[in-house]
PDB file of C-alpha atoms in Angstrom:
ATOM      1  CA  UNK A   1      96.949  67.634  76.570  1.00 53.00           C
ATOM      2  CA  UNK A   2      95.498  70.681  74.527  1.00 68.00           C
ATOM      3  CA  UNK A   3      92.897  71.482  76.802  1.00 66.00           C
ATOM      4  CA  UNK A   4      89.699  73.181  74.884  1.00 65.00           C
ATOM      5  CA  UNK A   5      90.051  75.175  71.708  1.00 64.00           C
ATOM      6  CA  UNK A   6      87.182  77.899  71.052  1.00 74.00           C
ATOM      7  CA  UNK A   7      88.544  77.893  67.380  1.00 79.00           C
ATOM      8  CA  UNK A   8      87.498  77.025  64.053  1.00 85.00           C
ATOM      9  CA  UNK A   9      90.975  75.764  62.956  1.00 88.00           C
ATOM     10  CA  UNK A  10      94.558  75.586  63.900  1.00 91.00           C
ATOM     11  CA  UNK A  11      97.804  76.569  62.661  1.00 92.00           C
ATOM     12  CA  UNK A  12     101.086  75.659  63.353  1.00 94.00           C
ATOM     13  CA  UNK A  13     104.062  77.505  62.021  1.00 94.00           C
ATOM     14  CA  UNK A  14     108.067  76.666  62.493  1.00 94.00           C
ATOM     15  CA  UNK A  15     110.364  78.701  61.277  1.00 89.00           C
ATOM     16  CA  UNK A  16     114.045  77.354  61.575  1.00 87.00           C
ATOM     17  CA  UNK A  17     116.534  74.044  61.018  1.00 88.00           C
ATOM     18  CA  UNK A  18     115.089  71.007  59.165  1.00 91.00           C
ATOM     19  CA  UNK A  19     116.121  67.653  58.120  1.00 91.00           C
ATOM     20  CA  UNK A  20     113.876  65.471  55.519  1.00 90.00           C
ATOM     21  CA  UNK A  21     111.659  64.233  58.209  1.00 91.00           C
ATOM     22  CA  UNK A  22     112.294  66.255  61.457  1.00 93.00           C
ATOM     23  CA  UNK A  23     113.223  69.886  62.608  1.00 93.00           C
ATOM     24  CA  UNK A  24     116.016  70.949  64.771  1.00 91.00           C
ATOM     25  CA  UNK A  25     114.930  72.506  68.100  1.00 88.00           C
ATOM     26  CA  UNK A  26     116.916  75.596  69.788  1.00 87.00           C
ATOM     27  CA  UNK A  27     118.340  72.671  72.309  1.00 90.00           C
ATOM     28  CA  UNK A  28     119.911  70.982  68.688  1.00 89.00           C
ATOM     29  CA  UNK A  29     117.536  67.583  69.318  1.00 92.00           C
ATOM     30  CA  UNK A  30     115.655  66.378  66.658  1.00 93.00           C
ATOM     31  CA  UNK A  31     111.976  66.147  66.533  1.00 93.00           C
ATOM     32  CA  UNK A  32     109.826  64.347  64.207  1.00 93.00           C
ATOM     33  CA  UNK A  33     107.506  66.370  61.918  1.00 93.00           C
ATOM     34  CA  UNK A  34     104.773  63.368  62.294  1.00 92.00           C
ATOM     35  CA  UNK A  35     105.422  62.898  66.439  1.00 92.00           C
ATOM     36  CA  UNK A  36     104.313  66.867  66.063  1.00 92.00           C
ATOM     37  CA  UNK A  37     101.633  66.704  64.471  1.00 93.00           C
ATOM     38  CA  UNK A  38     100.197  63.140  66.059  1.00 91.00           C
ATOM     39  CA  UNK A  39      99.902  65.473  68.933  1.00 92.00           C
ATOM     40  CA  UNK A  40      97.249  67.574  67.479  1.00 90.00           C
ATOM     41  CA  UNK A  41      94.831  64.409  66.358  1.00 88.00           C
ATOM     42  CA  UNK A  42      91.674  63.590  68.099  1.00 85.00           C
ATOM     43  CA  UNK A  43      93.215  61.247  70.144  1.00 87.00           C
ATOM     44  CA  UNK A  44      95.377  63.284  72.063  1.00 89.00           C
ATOM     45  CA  UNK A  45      93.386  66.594  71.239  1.00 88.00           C
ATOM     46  CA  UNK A  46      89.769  66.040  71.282  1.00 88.00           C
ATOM     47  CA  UNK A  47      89.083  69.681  71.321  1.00 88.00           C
ATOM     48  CA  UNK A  48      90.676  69.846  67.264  1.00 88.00           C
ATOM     49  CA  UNK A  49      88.254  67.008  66.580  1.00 87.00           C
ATOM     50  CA  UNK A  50      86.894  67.857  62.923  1.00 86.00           C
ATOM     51  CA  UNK A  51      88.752  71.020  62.739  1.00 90.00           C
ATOM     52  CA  UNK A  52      91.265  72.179  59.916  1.00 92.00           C
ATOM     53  CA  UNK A  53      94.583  71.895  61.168  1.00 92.00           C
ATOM     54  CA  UNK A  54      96.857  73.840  58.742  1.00 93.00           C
ATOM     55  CA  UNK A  55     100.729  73.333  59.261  1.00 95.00           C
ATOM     56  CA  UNK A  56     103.303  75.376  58.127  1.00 94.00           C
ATOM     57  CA  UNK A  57     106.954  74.374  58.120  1.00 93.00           C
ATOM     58  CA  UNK A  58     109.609  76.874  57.009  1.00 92.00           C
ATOM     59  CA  UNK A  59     113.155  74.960  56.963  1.00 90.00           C
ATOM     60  CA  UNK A  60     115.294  72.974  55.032  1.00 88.00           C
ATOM     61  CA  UNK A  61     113.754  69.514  54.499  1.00 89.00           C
ATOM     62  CA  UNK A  62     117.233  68.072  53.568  1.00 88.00           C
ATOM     63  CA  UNK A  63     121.009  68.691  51.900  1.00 86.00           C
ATOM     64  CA  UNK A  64     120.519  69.075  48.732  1.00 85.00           C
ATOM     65  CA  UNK A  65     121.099  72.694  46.495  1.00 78.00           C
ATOM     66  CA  UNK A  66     119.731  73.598  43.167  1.00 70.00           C
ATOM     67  CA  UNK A  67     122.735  73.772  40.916  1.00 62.00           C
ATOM     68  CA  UNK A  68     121.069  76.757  39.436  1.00 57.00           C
ATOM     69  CA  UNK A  69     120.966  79.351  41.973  1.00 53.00           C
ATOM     70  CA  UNK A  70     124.406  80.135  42.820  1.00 47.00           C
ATOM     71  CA  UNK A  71     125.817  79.498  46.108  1.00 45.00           C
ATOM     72  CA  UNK A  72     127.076  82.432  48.461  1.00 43.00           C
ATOM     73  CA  UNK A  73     128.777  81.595  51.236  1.00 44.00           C
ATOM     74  CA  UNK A  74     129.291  83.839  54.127  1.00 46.00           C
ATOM     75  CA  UNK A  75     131.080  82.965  57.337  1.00 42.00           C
ATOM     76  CA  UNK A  76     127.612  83.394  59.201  1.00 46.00           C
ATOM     77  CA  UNK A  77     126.458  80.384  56.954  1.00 46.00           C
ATOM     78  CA  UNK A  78     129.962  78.086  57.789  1.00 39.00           C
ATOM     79  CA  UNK A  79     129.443  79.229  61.514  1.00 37.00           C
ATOM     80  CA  UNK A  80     126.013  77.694  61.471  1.00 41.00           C
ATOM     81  CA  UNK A  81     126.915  74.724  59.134  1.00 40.00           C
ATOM     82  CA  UNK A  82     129.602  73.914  62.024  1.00 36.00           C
ATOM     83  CA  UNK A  83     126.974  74.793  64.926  1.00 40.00           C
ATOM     84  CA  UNK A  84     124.122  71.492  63.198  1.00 41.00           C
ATOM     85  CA  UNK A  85     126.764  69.259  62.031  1.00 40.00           C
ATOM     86  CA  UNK A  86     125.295  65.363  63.285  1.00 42.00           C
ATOM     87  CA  UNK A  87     127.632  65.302  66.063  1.00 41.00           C
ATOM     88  CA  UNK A  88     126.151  67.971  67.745  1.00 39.00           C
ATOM     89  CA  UNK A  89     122.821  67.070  67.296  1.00 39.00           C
ATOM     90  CA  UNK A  90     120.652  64.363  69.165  1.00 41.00           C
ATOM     91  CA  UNK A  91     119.562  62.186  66.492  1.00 41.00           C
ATOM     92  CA  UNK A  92     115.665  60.697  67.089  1.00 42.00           C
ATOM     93  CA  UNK A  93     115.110  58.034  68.447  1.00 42.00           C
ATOM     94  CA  UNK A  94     112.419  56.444  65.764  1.00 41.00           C
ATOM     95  CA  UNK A  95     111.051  58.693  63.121  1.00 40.00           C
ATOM     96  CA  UNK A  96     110.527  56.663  60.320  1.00 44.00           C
ATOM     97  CA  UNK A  97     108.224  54.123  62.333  1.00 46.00           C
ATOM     98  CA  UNK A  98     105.855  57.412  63.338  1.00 48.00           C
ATOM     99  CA  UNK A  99     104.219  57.893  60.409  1.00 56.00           C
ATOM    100  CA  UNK A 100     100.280  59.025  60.509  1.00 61.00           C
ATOM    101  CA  UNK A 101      97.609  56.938  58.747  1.00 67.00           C
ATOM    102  CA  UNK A 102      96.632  59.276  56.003  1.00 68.00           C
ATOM    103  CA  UNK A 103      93.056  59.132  57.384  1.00 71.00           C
ATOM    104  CA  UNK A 104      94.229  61.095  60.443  1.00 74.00           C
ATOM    105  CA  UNK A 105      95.347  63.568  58.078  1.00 81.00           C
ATOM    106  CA  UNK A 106      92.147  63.842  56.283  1.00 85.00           C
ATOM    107  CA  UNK A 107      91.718  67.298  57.951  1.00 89.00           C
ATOM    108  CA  UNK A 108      95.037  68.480  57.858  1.00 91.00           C
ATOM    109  CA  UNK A 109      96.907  71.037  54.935  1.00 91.00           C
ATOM    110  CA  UNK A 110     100.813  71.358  54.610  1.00 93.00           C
ATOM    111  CA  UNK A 111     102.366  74.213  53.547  1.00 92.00           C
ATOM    112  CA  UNK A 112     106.773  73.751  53.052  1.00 92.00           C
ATOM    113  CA  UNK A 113     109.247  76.513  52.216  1.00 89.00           C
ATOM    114  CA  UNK A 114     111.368  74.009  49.793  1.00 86.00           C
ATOM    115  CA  UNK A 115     110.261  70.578  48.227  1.00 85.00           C
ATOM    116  CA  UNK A 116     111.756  67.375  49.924  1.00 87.00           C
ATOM    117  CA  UNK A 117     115.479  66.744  50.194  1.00 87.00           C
ATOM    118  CA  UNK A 118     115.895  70.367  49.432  1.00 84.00           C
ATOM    119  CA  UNK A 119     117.615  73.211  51.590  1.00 83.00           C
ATOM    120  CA  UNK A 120     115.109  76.628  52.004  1.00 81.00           C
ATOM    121  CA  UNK A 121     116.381  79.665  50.405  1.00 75.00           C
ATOM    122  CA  UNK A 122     117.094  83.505  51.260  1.00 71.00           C
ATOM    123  CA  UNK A 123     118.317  85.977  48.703  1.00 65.00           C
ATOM    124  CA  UNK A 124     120.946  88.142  49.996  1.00 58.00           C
ATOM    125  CA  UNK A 125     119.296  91.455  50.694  1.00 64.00           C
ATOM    126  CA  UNK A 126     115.625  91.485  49.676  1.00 65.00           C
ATOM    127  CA  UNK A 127     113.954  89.815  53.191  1.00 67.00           C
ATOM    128  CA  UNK A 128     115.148  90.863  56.407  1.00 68.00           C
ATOM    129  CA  UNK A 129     116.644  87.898  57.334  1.00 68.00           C
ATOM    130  CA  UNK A 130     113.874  85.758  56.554  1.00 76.00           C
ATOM    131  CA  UNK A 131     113.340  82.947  54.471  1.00 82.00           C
ATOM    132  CA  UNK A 132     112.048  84.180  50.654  1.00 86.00           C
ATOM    133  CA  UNK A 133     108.518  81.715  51.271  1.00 90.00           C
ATOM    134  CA  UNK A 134     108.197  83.516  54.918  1.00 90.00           C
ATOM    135  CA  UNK A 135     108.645  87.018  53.241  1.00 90.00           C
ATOM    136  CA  UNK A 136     106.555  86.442  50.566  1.00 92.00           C
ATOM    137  CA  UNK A 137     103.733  84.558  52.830  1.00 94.00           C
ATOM    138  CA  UNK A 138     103.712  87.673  54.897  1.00 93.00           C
ATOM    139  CA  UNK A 139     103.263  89.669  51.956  1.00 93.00           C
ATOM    140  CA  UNK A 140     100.680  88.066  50.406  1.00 96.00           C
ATOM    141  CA  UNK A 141      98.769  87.862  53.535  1.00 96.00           C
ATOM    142  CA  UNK A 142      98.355  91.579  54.337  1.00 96.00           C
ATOM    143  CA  UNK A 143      97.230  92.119  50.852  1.00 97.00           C
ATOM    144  CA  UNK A 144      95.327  89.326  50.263  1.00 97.00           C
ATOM    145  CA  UNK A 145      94.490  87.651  53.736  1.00 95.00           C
ATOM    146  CA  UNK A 146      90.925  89.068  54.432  1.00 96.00           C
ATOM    147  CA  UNK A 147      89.941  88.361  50.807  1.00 97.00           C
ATOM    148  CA  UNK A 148      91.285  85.170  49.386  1.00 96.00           C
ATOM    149  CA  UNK A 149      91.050  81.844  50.770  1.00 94.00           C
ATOM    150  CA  UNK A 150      94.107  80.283  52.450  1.00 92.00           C
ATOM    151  CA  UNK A 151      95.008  77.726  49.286  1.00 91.00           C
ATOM    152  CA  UNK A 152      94.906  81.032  47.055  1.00 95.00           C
ATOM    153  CA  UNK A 153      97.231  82.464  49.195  1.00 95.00           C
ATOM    154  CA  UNK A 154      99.930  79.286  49.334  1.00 93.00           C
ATOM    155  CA  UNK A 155      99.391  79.448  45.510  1.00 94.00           C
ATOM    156  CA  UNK A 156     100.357  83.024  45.135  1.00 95.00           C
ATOM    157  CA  UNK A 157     103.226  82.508  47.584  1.00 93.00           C
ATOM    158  CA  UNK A 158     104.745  79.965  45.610  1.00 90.00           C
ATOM    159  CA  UNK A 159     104.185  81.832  42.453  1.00 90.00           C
ATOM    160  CA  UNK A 160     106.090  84.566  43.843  1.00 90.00           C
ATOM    161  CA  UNK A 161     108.679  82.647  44.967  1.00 85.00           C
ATOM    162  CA  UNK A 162     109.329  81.302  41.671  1.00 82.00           C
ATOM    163  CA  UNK A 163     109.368  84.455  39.967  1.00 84.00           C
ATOM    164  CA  UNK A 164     111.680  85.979  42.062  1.00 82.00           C
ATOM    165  CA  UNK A 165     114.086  82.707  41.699  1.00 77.00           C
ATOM    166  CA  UNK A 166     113.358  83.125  37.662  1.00 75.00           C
ATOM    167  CA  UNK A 167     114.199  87.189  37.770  1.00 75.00           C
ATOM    168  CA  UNK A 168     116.992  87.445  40.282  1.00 68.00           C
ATOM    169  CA  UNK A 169     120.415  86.334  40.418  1.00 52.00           C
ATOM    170  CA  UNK A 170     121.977  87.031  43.728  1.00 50.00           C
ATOM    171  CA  UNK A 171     120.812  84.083  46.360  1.00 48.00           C
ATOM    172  CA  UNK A 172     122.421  82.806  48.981  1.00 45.00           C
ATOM    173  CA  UNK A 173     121.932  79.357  50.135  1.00 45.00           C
ATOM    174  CA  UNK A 174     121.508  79.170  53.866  1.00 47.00           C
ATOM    175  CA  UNK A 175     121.579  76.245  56.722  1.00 45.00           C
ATOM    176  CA  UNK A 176     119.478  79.084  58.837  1.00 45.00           C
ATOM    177  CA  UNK A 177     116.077  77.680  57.115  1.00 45.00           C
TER     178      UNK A 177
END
């Protein structure tokens, strides 16, 4: 399926709707985070054989809010919340029974926007539209990317994250990550 790879790793990046186990496509189906990456094991894609595969997945991964970061609702945000409410969305099939042995994942680092169960965050007018880990991500990258290694980088991304959710007060809580 993957056809060769003249790589020394692979990323994956999704940015957009999540659920505790799965993502929401553009076509509103679910997709299981595990059935994705099972297609990037040696099995199906000898070419990542032994290969870092590095995943990261920037979307809600569930309902819940932190009942510290106050919650700003816009009609953008109801518009969407009405747009991925379950009847409009293809539940999956079978995603609990699709879990990866954790040896498969021996080679394999995830990076997520939120902690499980938890919606992803944007603050109201500091990132463009994107998600606060995407923006900061991005940021630390350019200044960082040709000199630190890629777990420095995750841990200075989260650090920043959680300063800027310790220093700044206006958040809104959006269904768009």
């Amino acid at each position: 399926m993957c056809g060769t790879f003249g790589h020394g790793c692979f990323m994956f990046y999704f940015s957009g709707h999540g659920t505790v186990d799965s993502i929401i496509g553009d076509d509103m189906k679910y997709v299981s985070r595990a059935d994705l990456v099972d297609i990037f094991q040696p099995e199906k894609c000898p070419a990542l054989s032994y290969k870092p595969k590095i995943f990261l997945w920037d979307c809600c991964r569930g309902p819940q809010t932190d009942s510290k970061i106050p919650l700003i609702q816009t009609k953008e945000d109801t518009m969407k919340t009405l747009l991925i409410s379950d009847e409009n969305i293809e539940q999956p099939r079978s995603t609990r029974g699709s879990s990866i042995s954790p040896t498969k994942l021996a080679d394999c680092l995830f990076a997520y926007a939120t902690v499980n169960t938890y919606k992803a965050y944007c603050p109201s007018d500091k990132t463009s539209g994107k998600s606060l880990w995407t923006y900061f991500l991005q940021e630390t990258l350019k200044m960082y990317g040709k000199k630190w290694t890629f777990t420095d980088i995750l841990t200075h991304t989260q650090s920043q994250v959680t300063d800027f959710v310790a220093k700044e007060s206006k958040w809104r809580q959006t269904d768009s990550r």
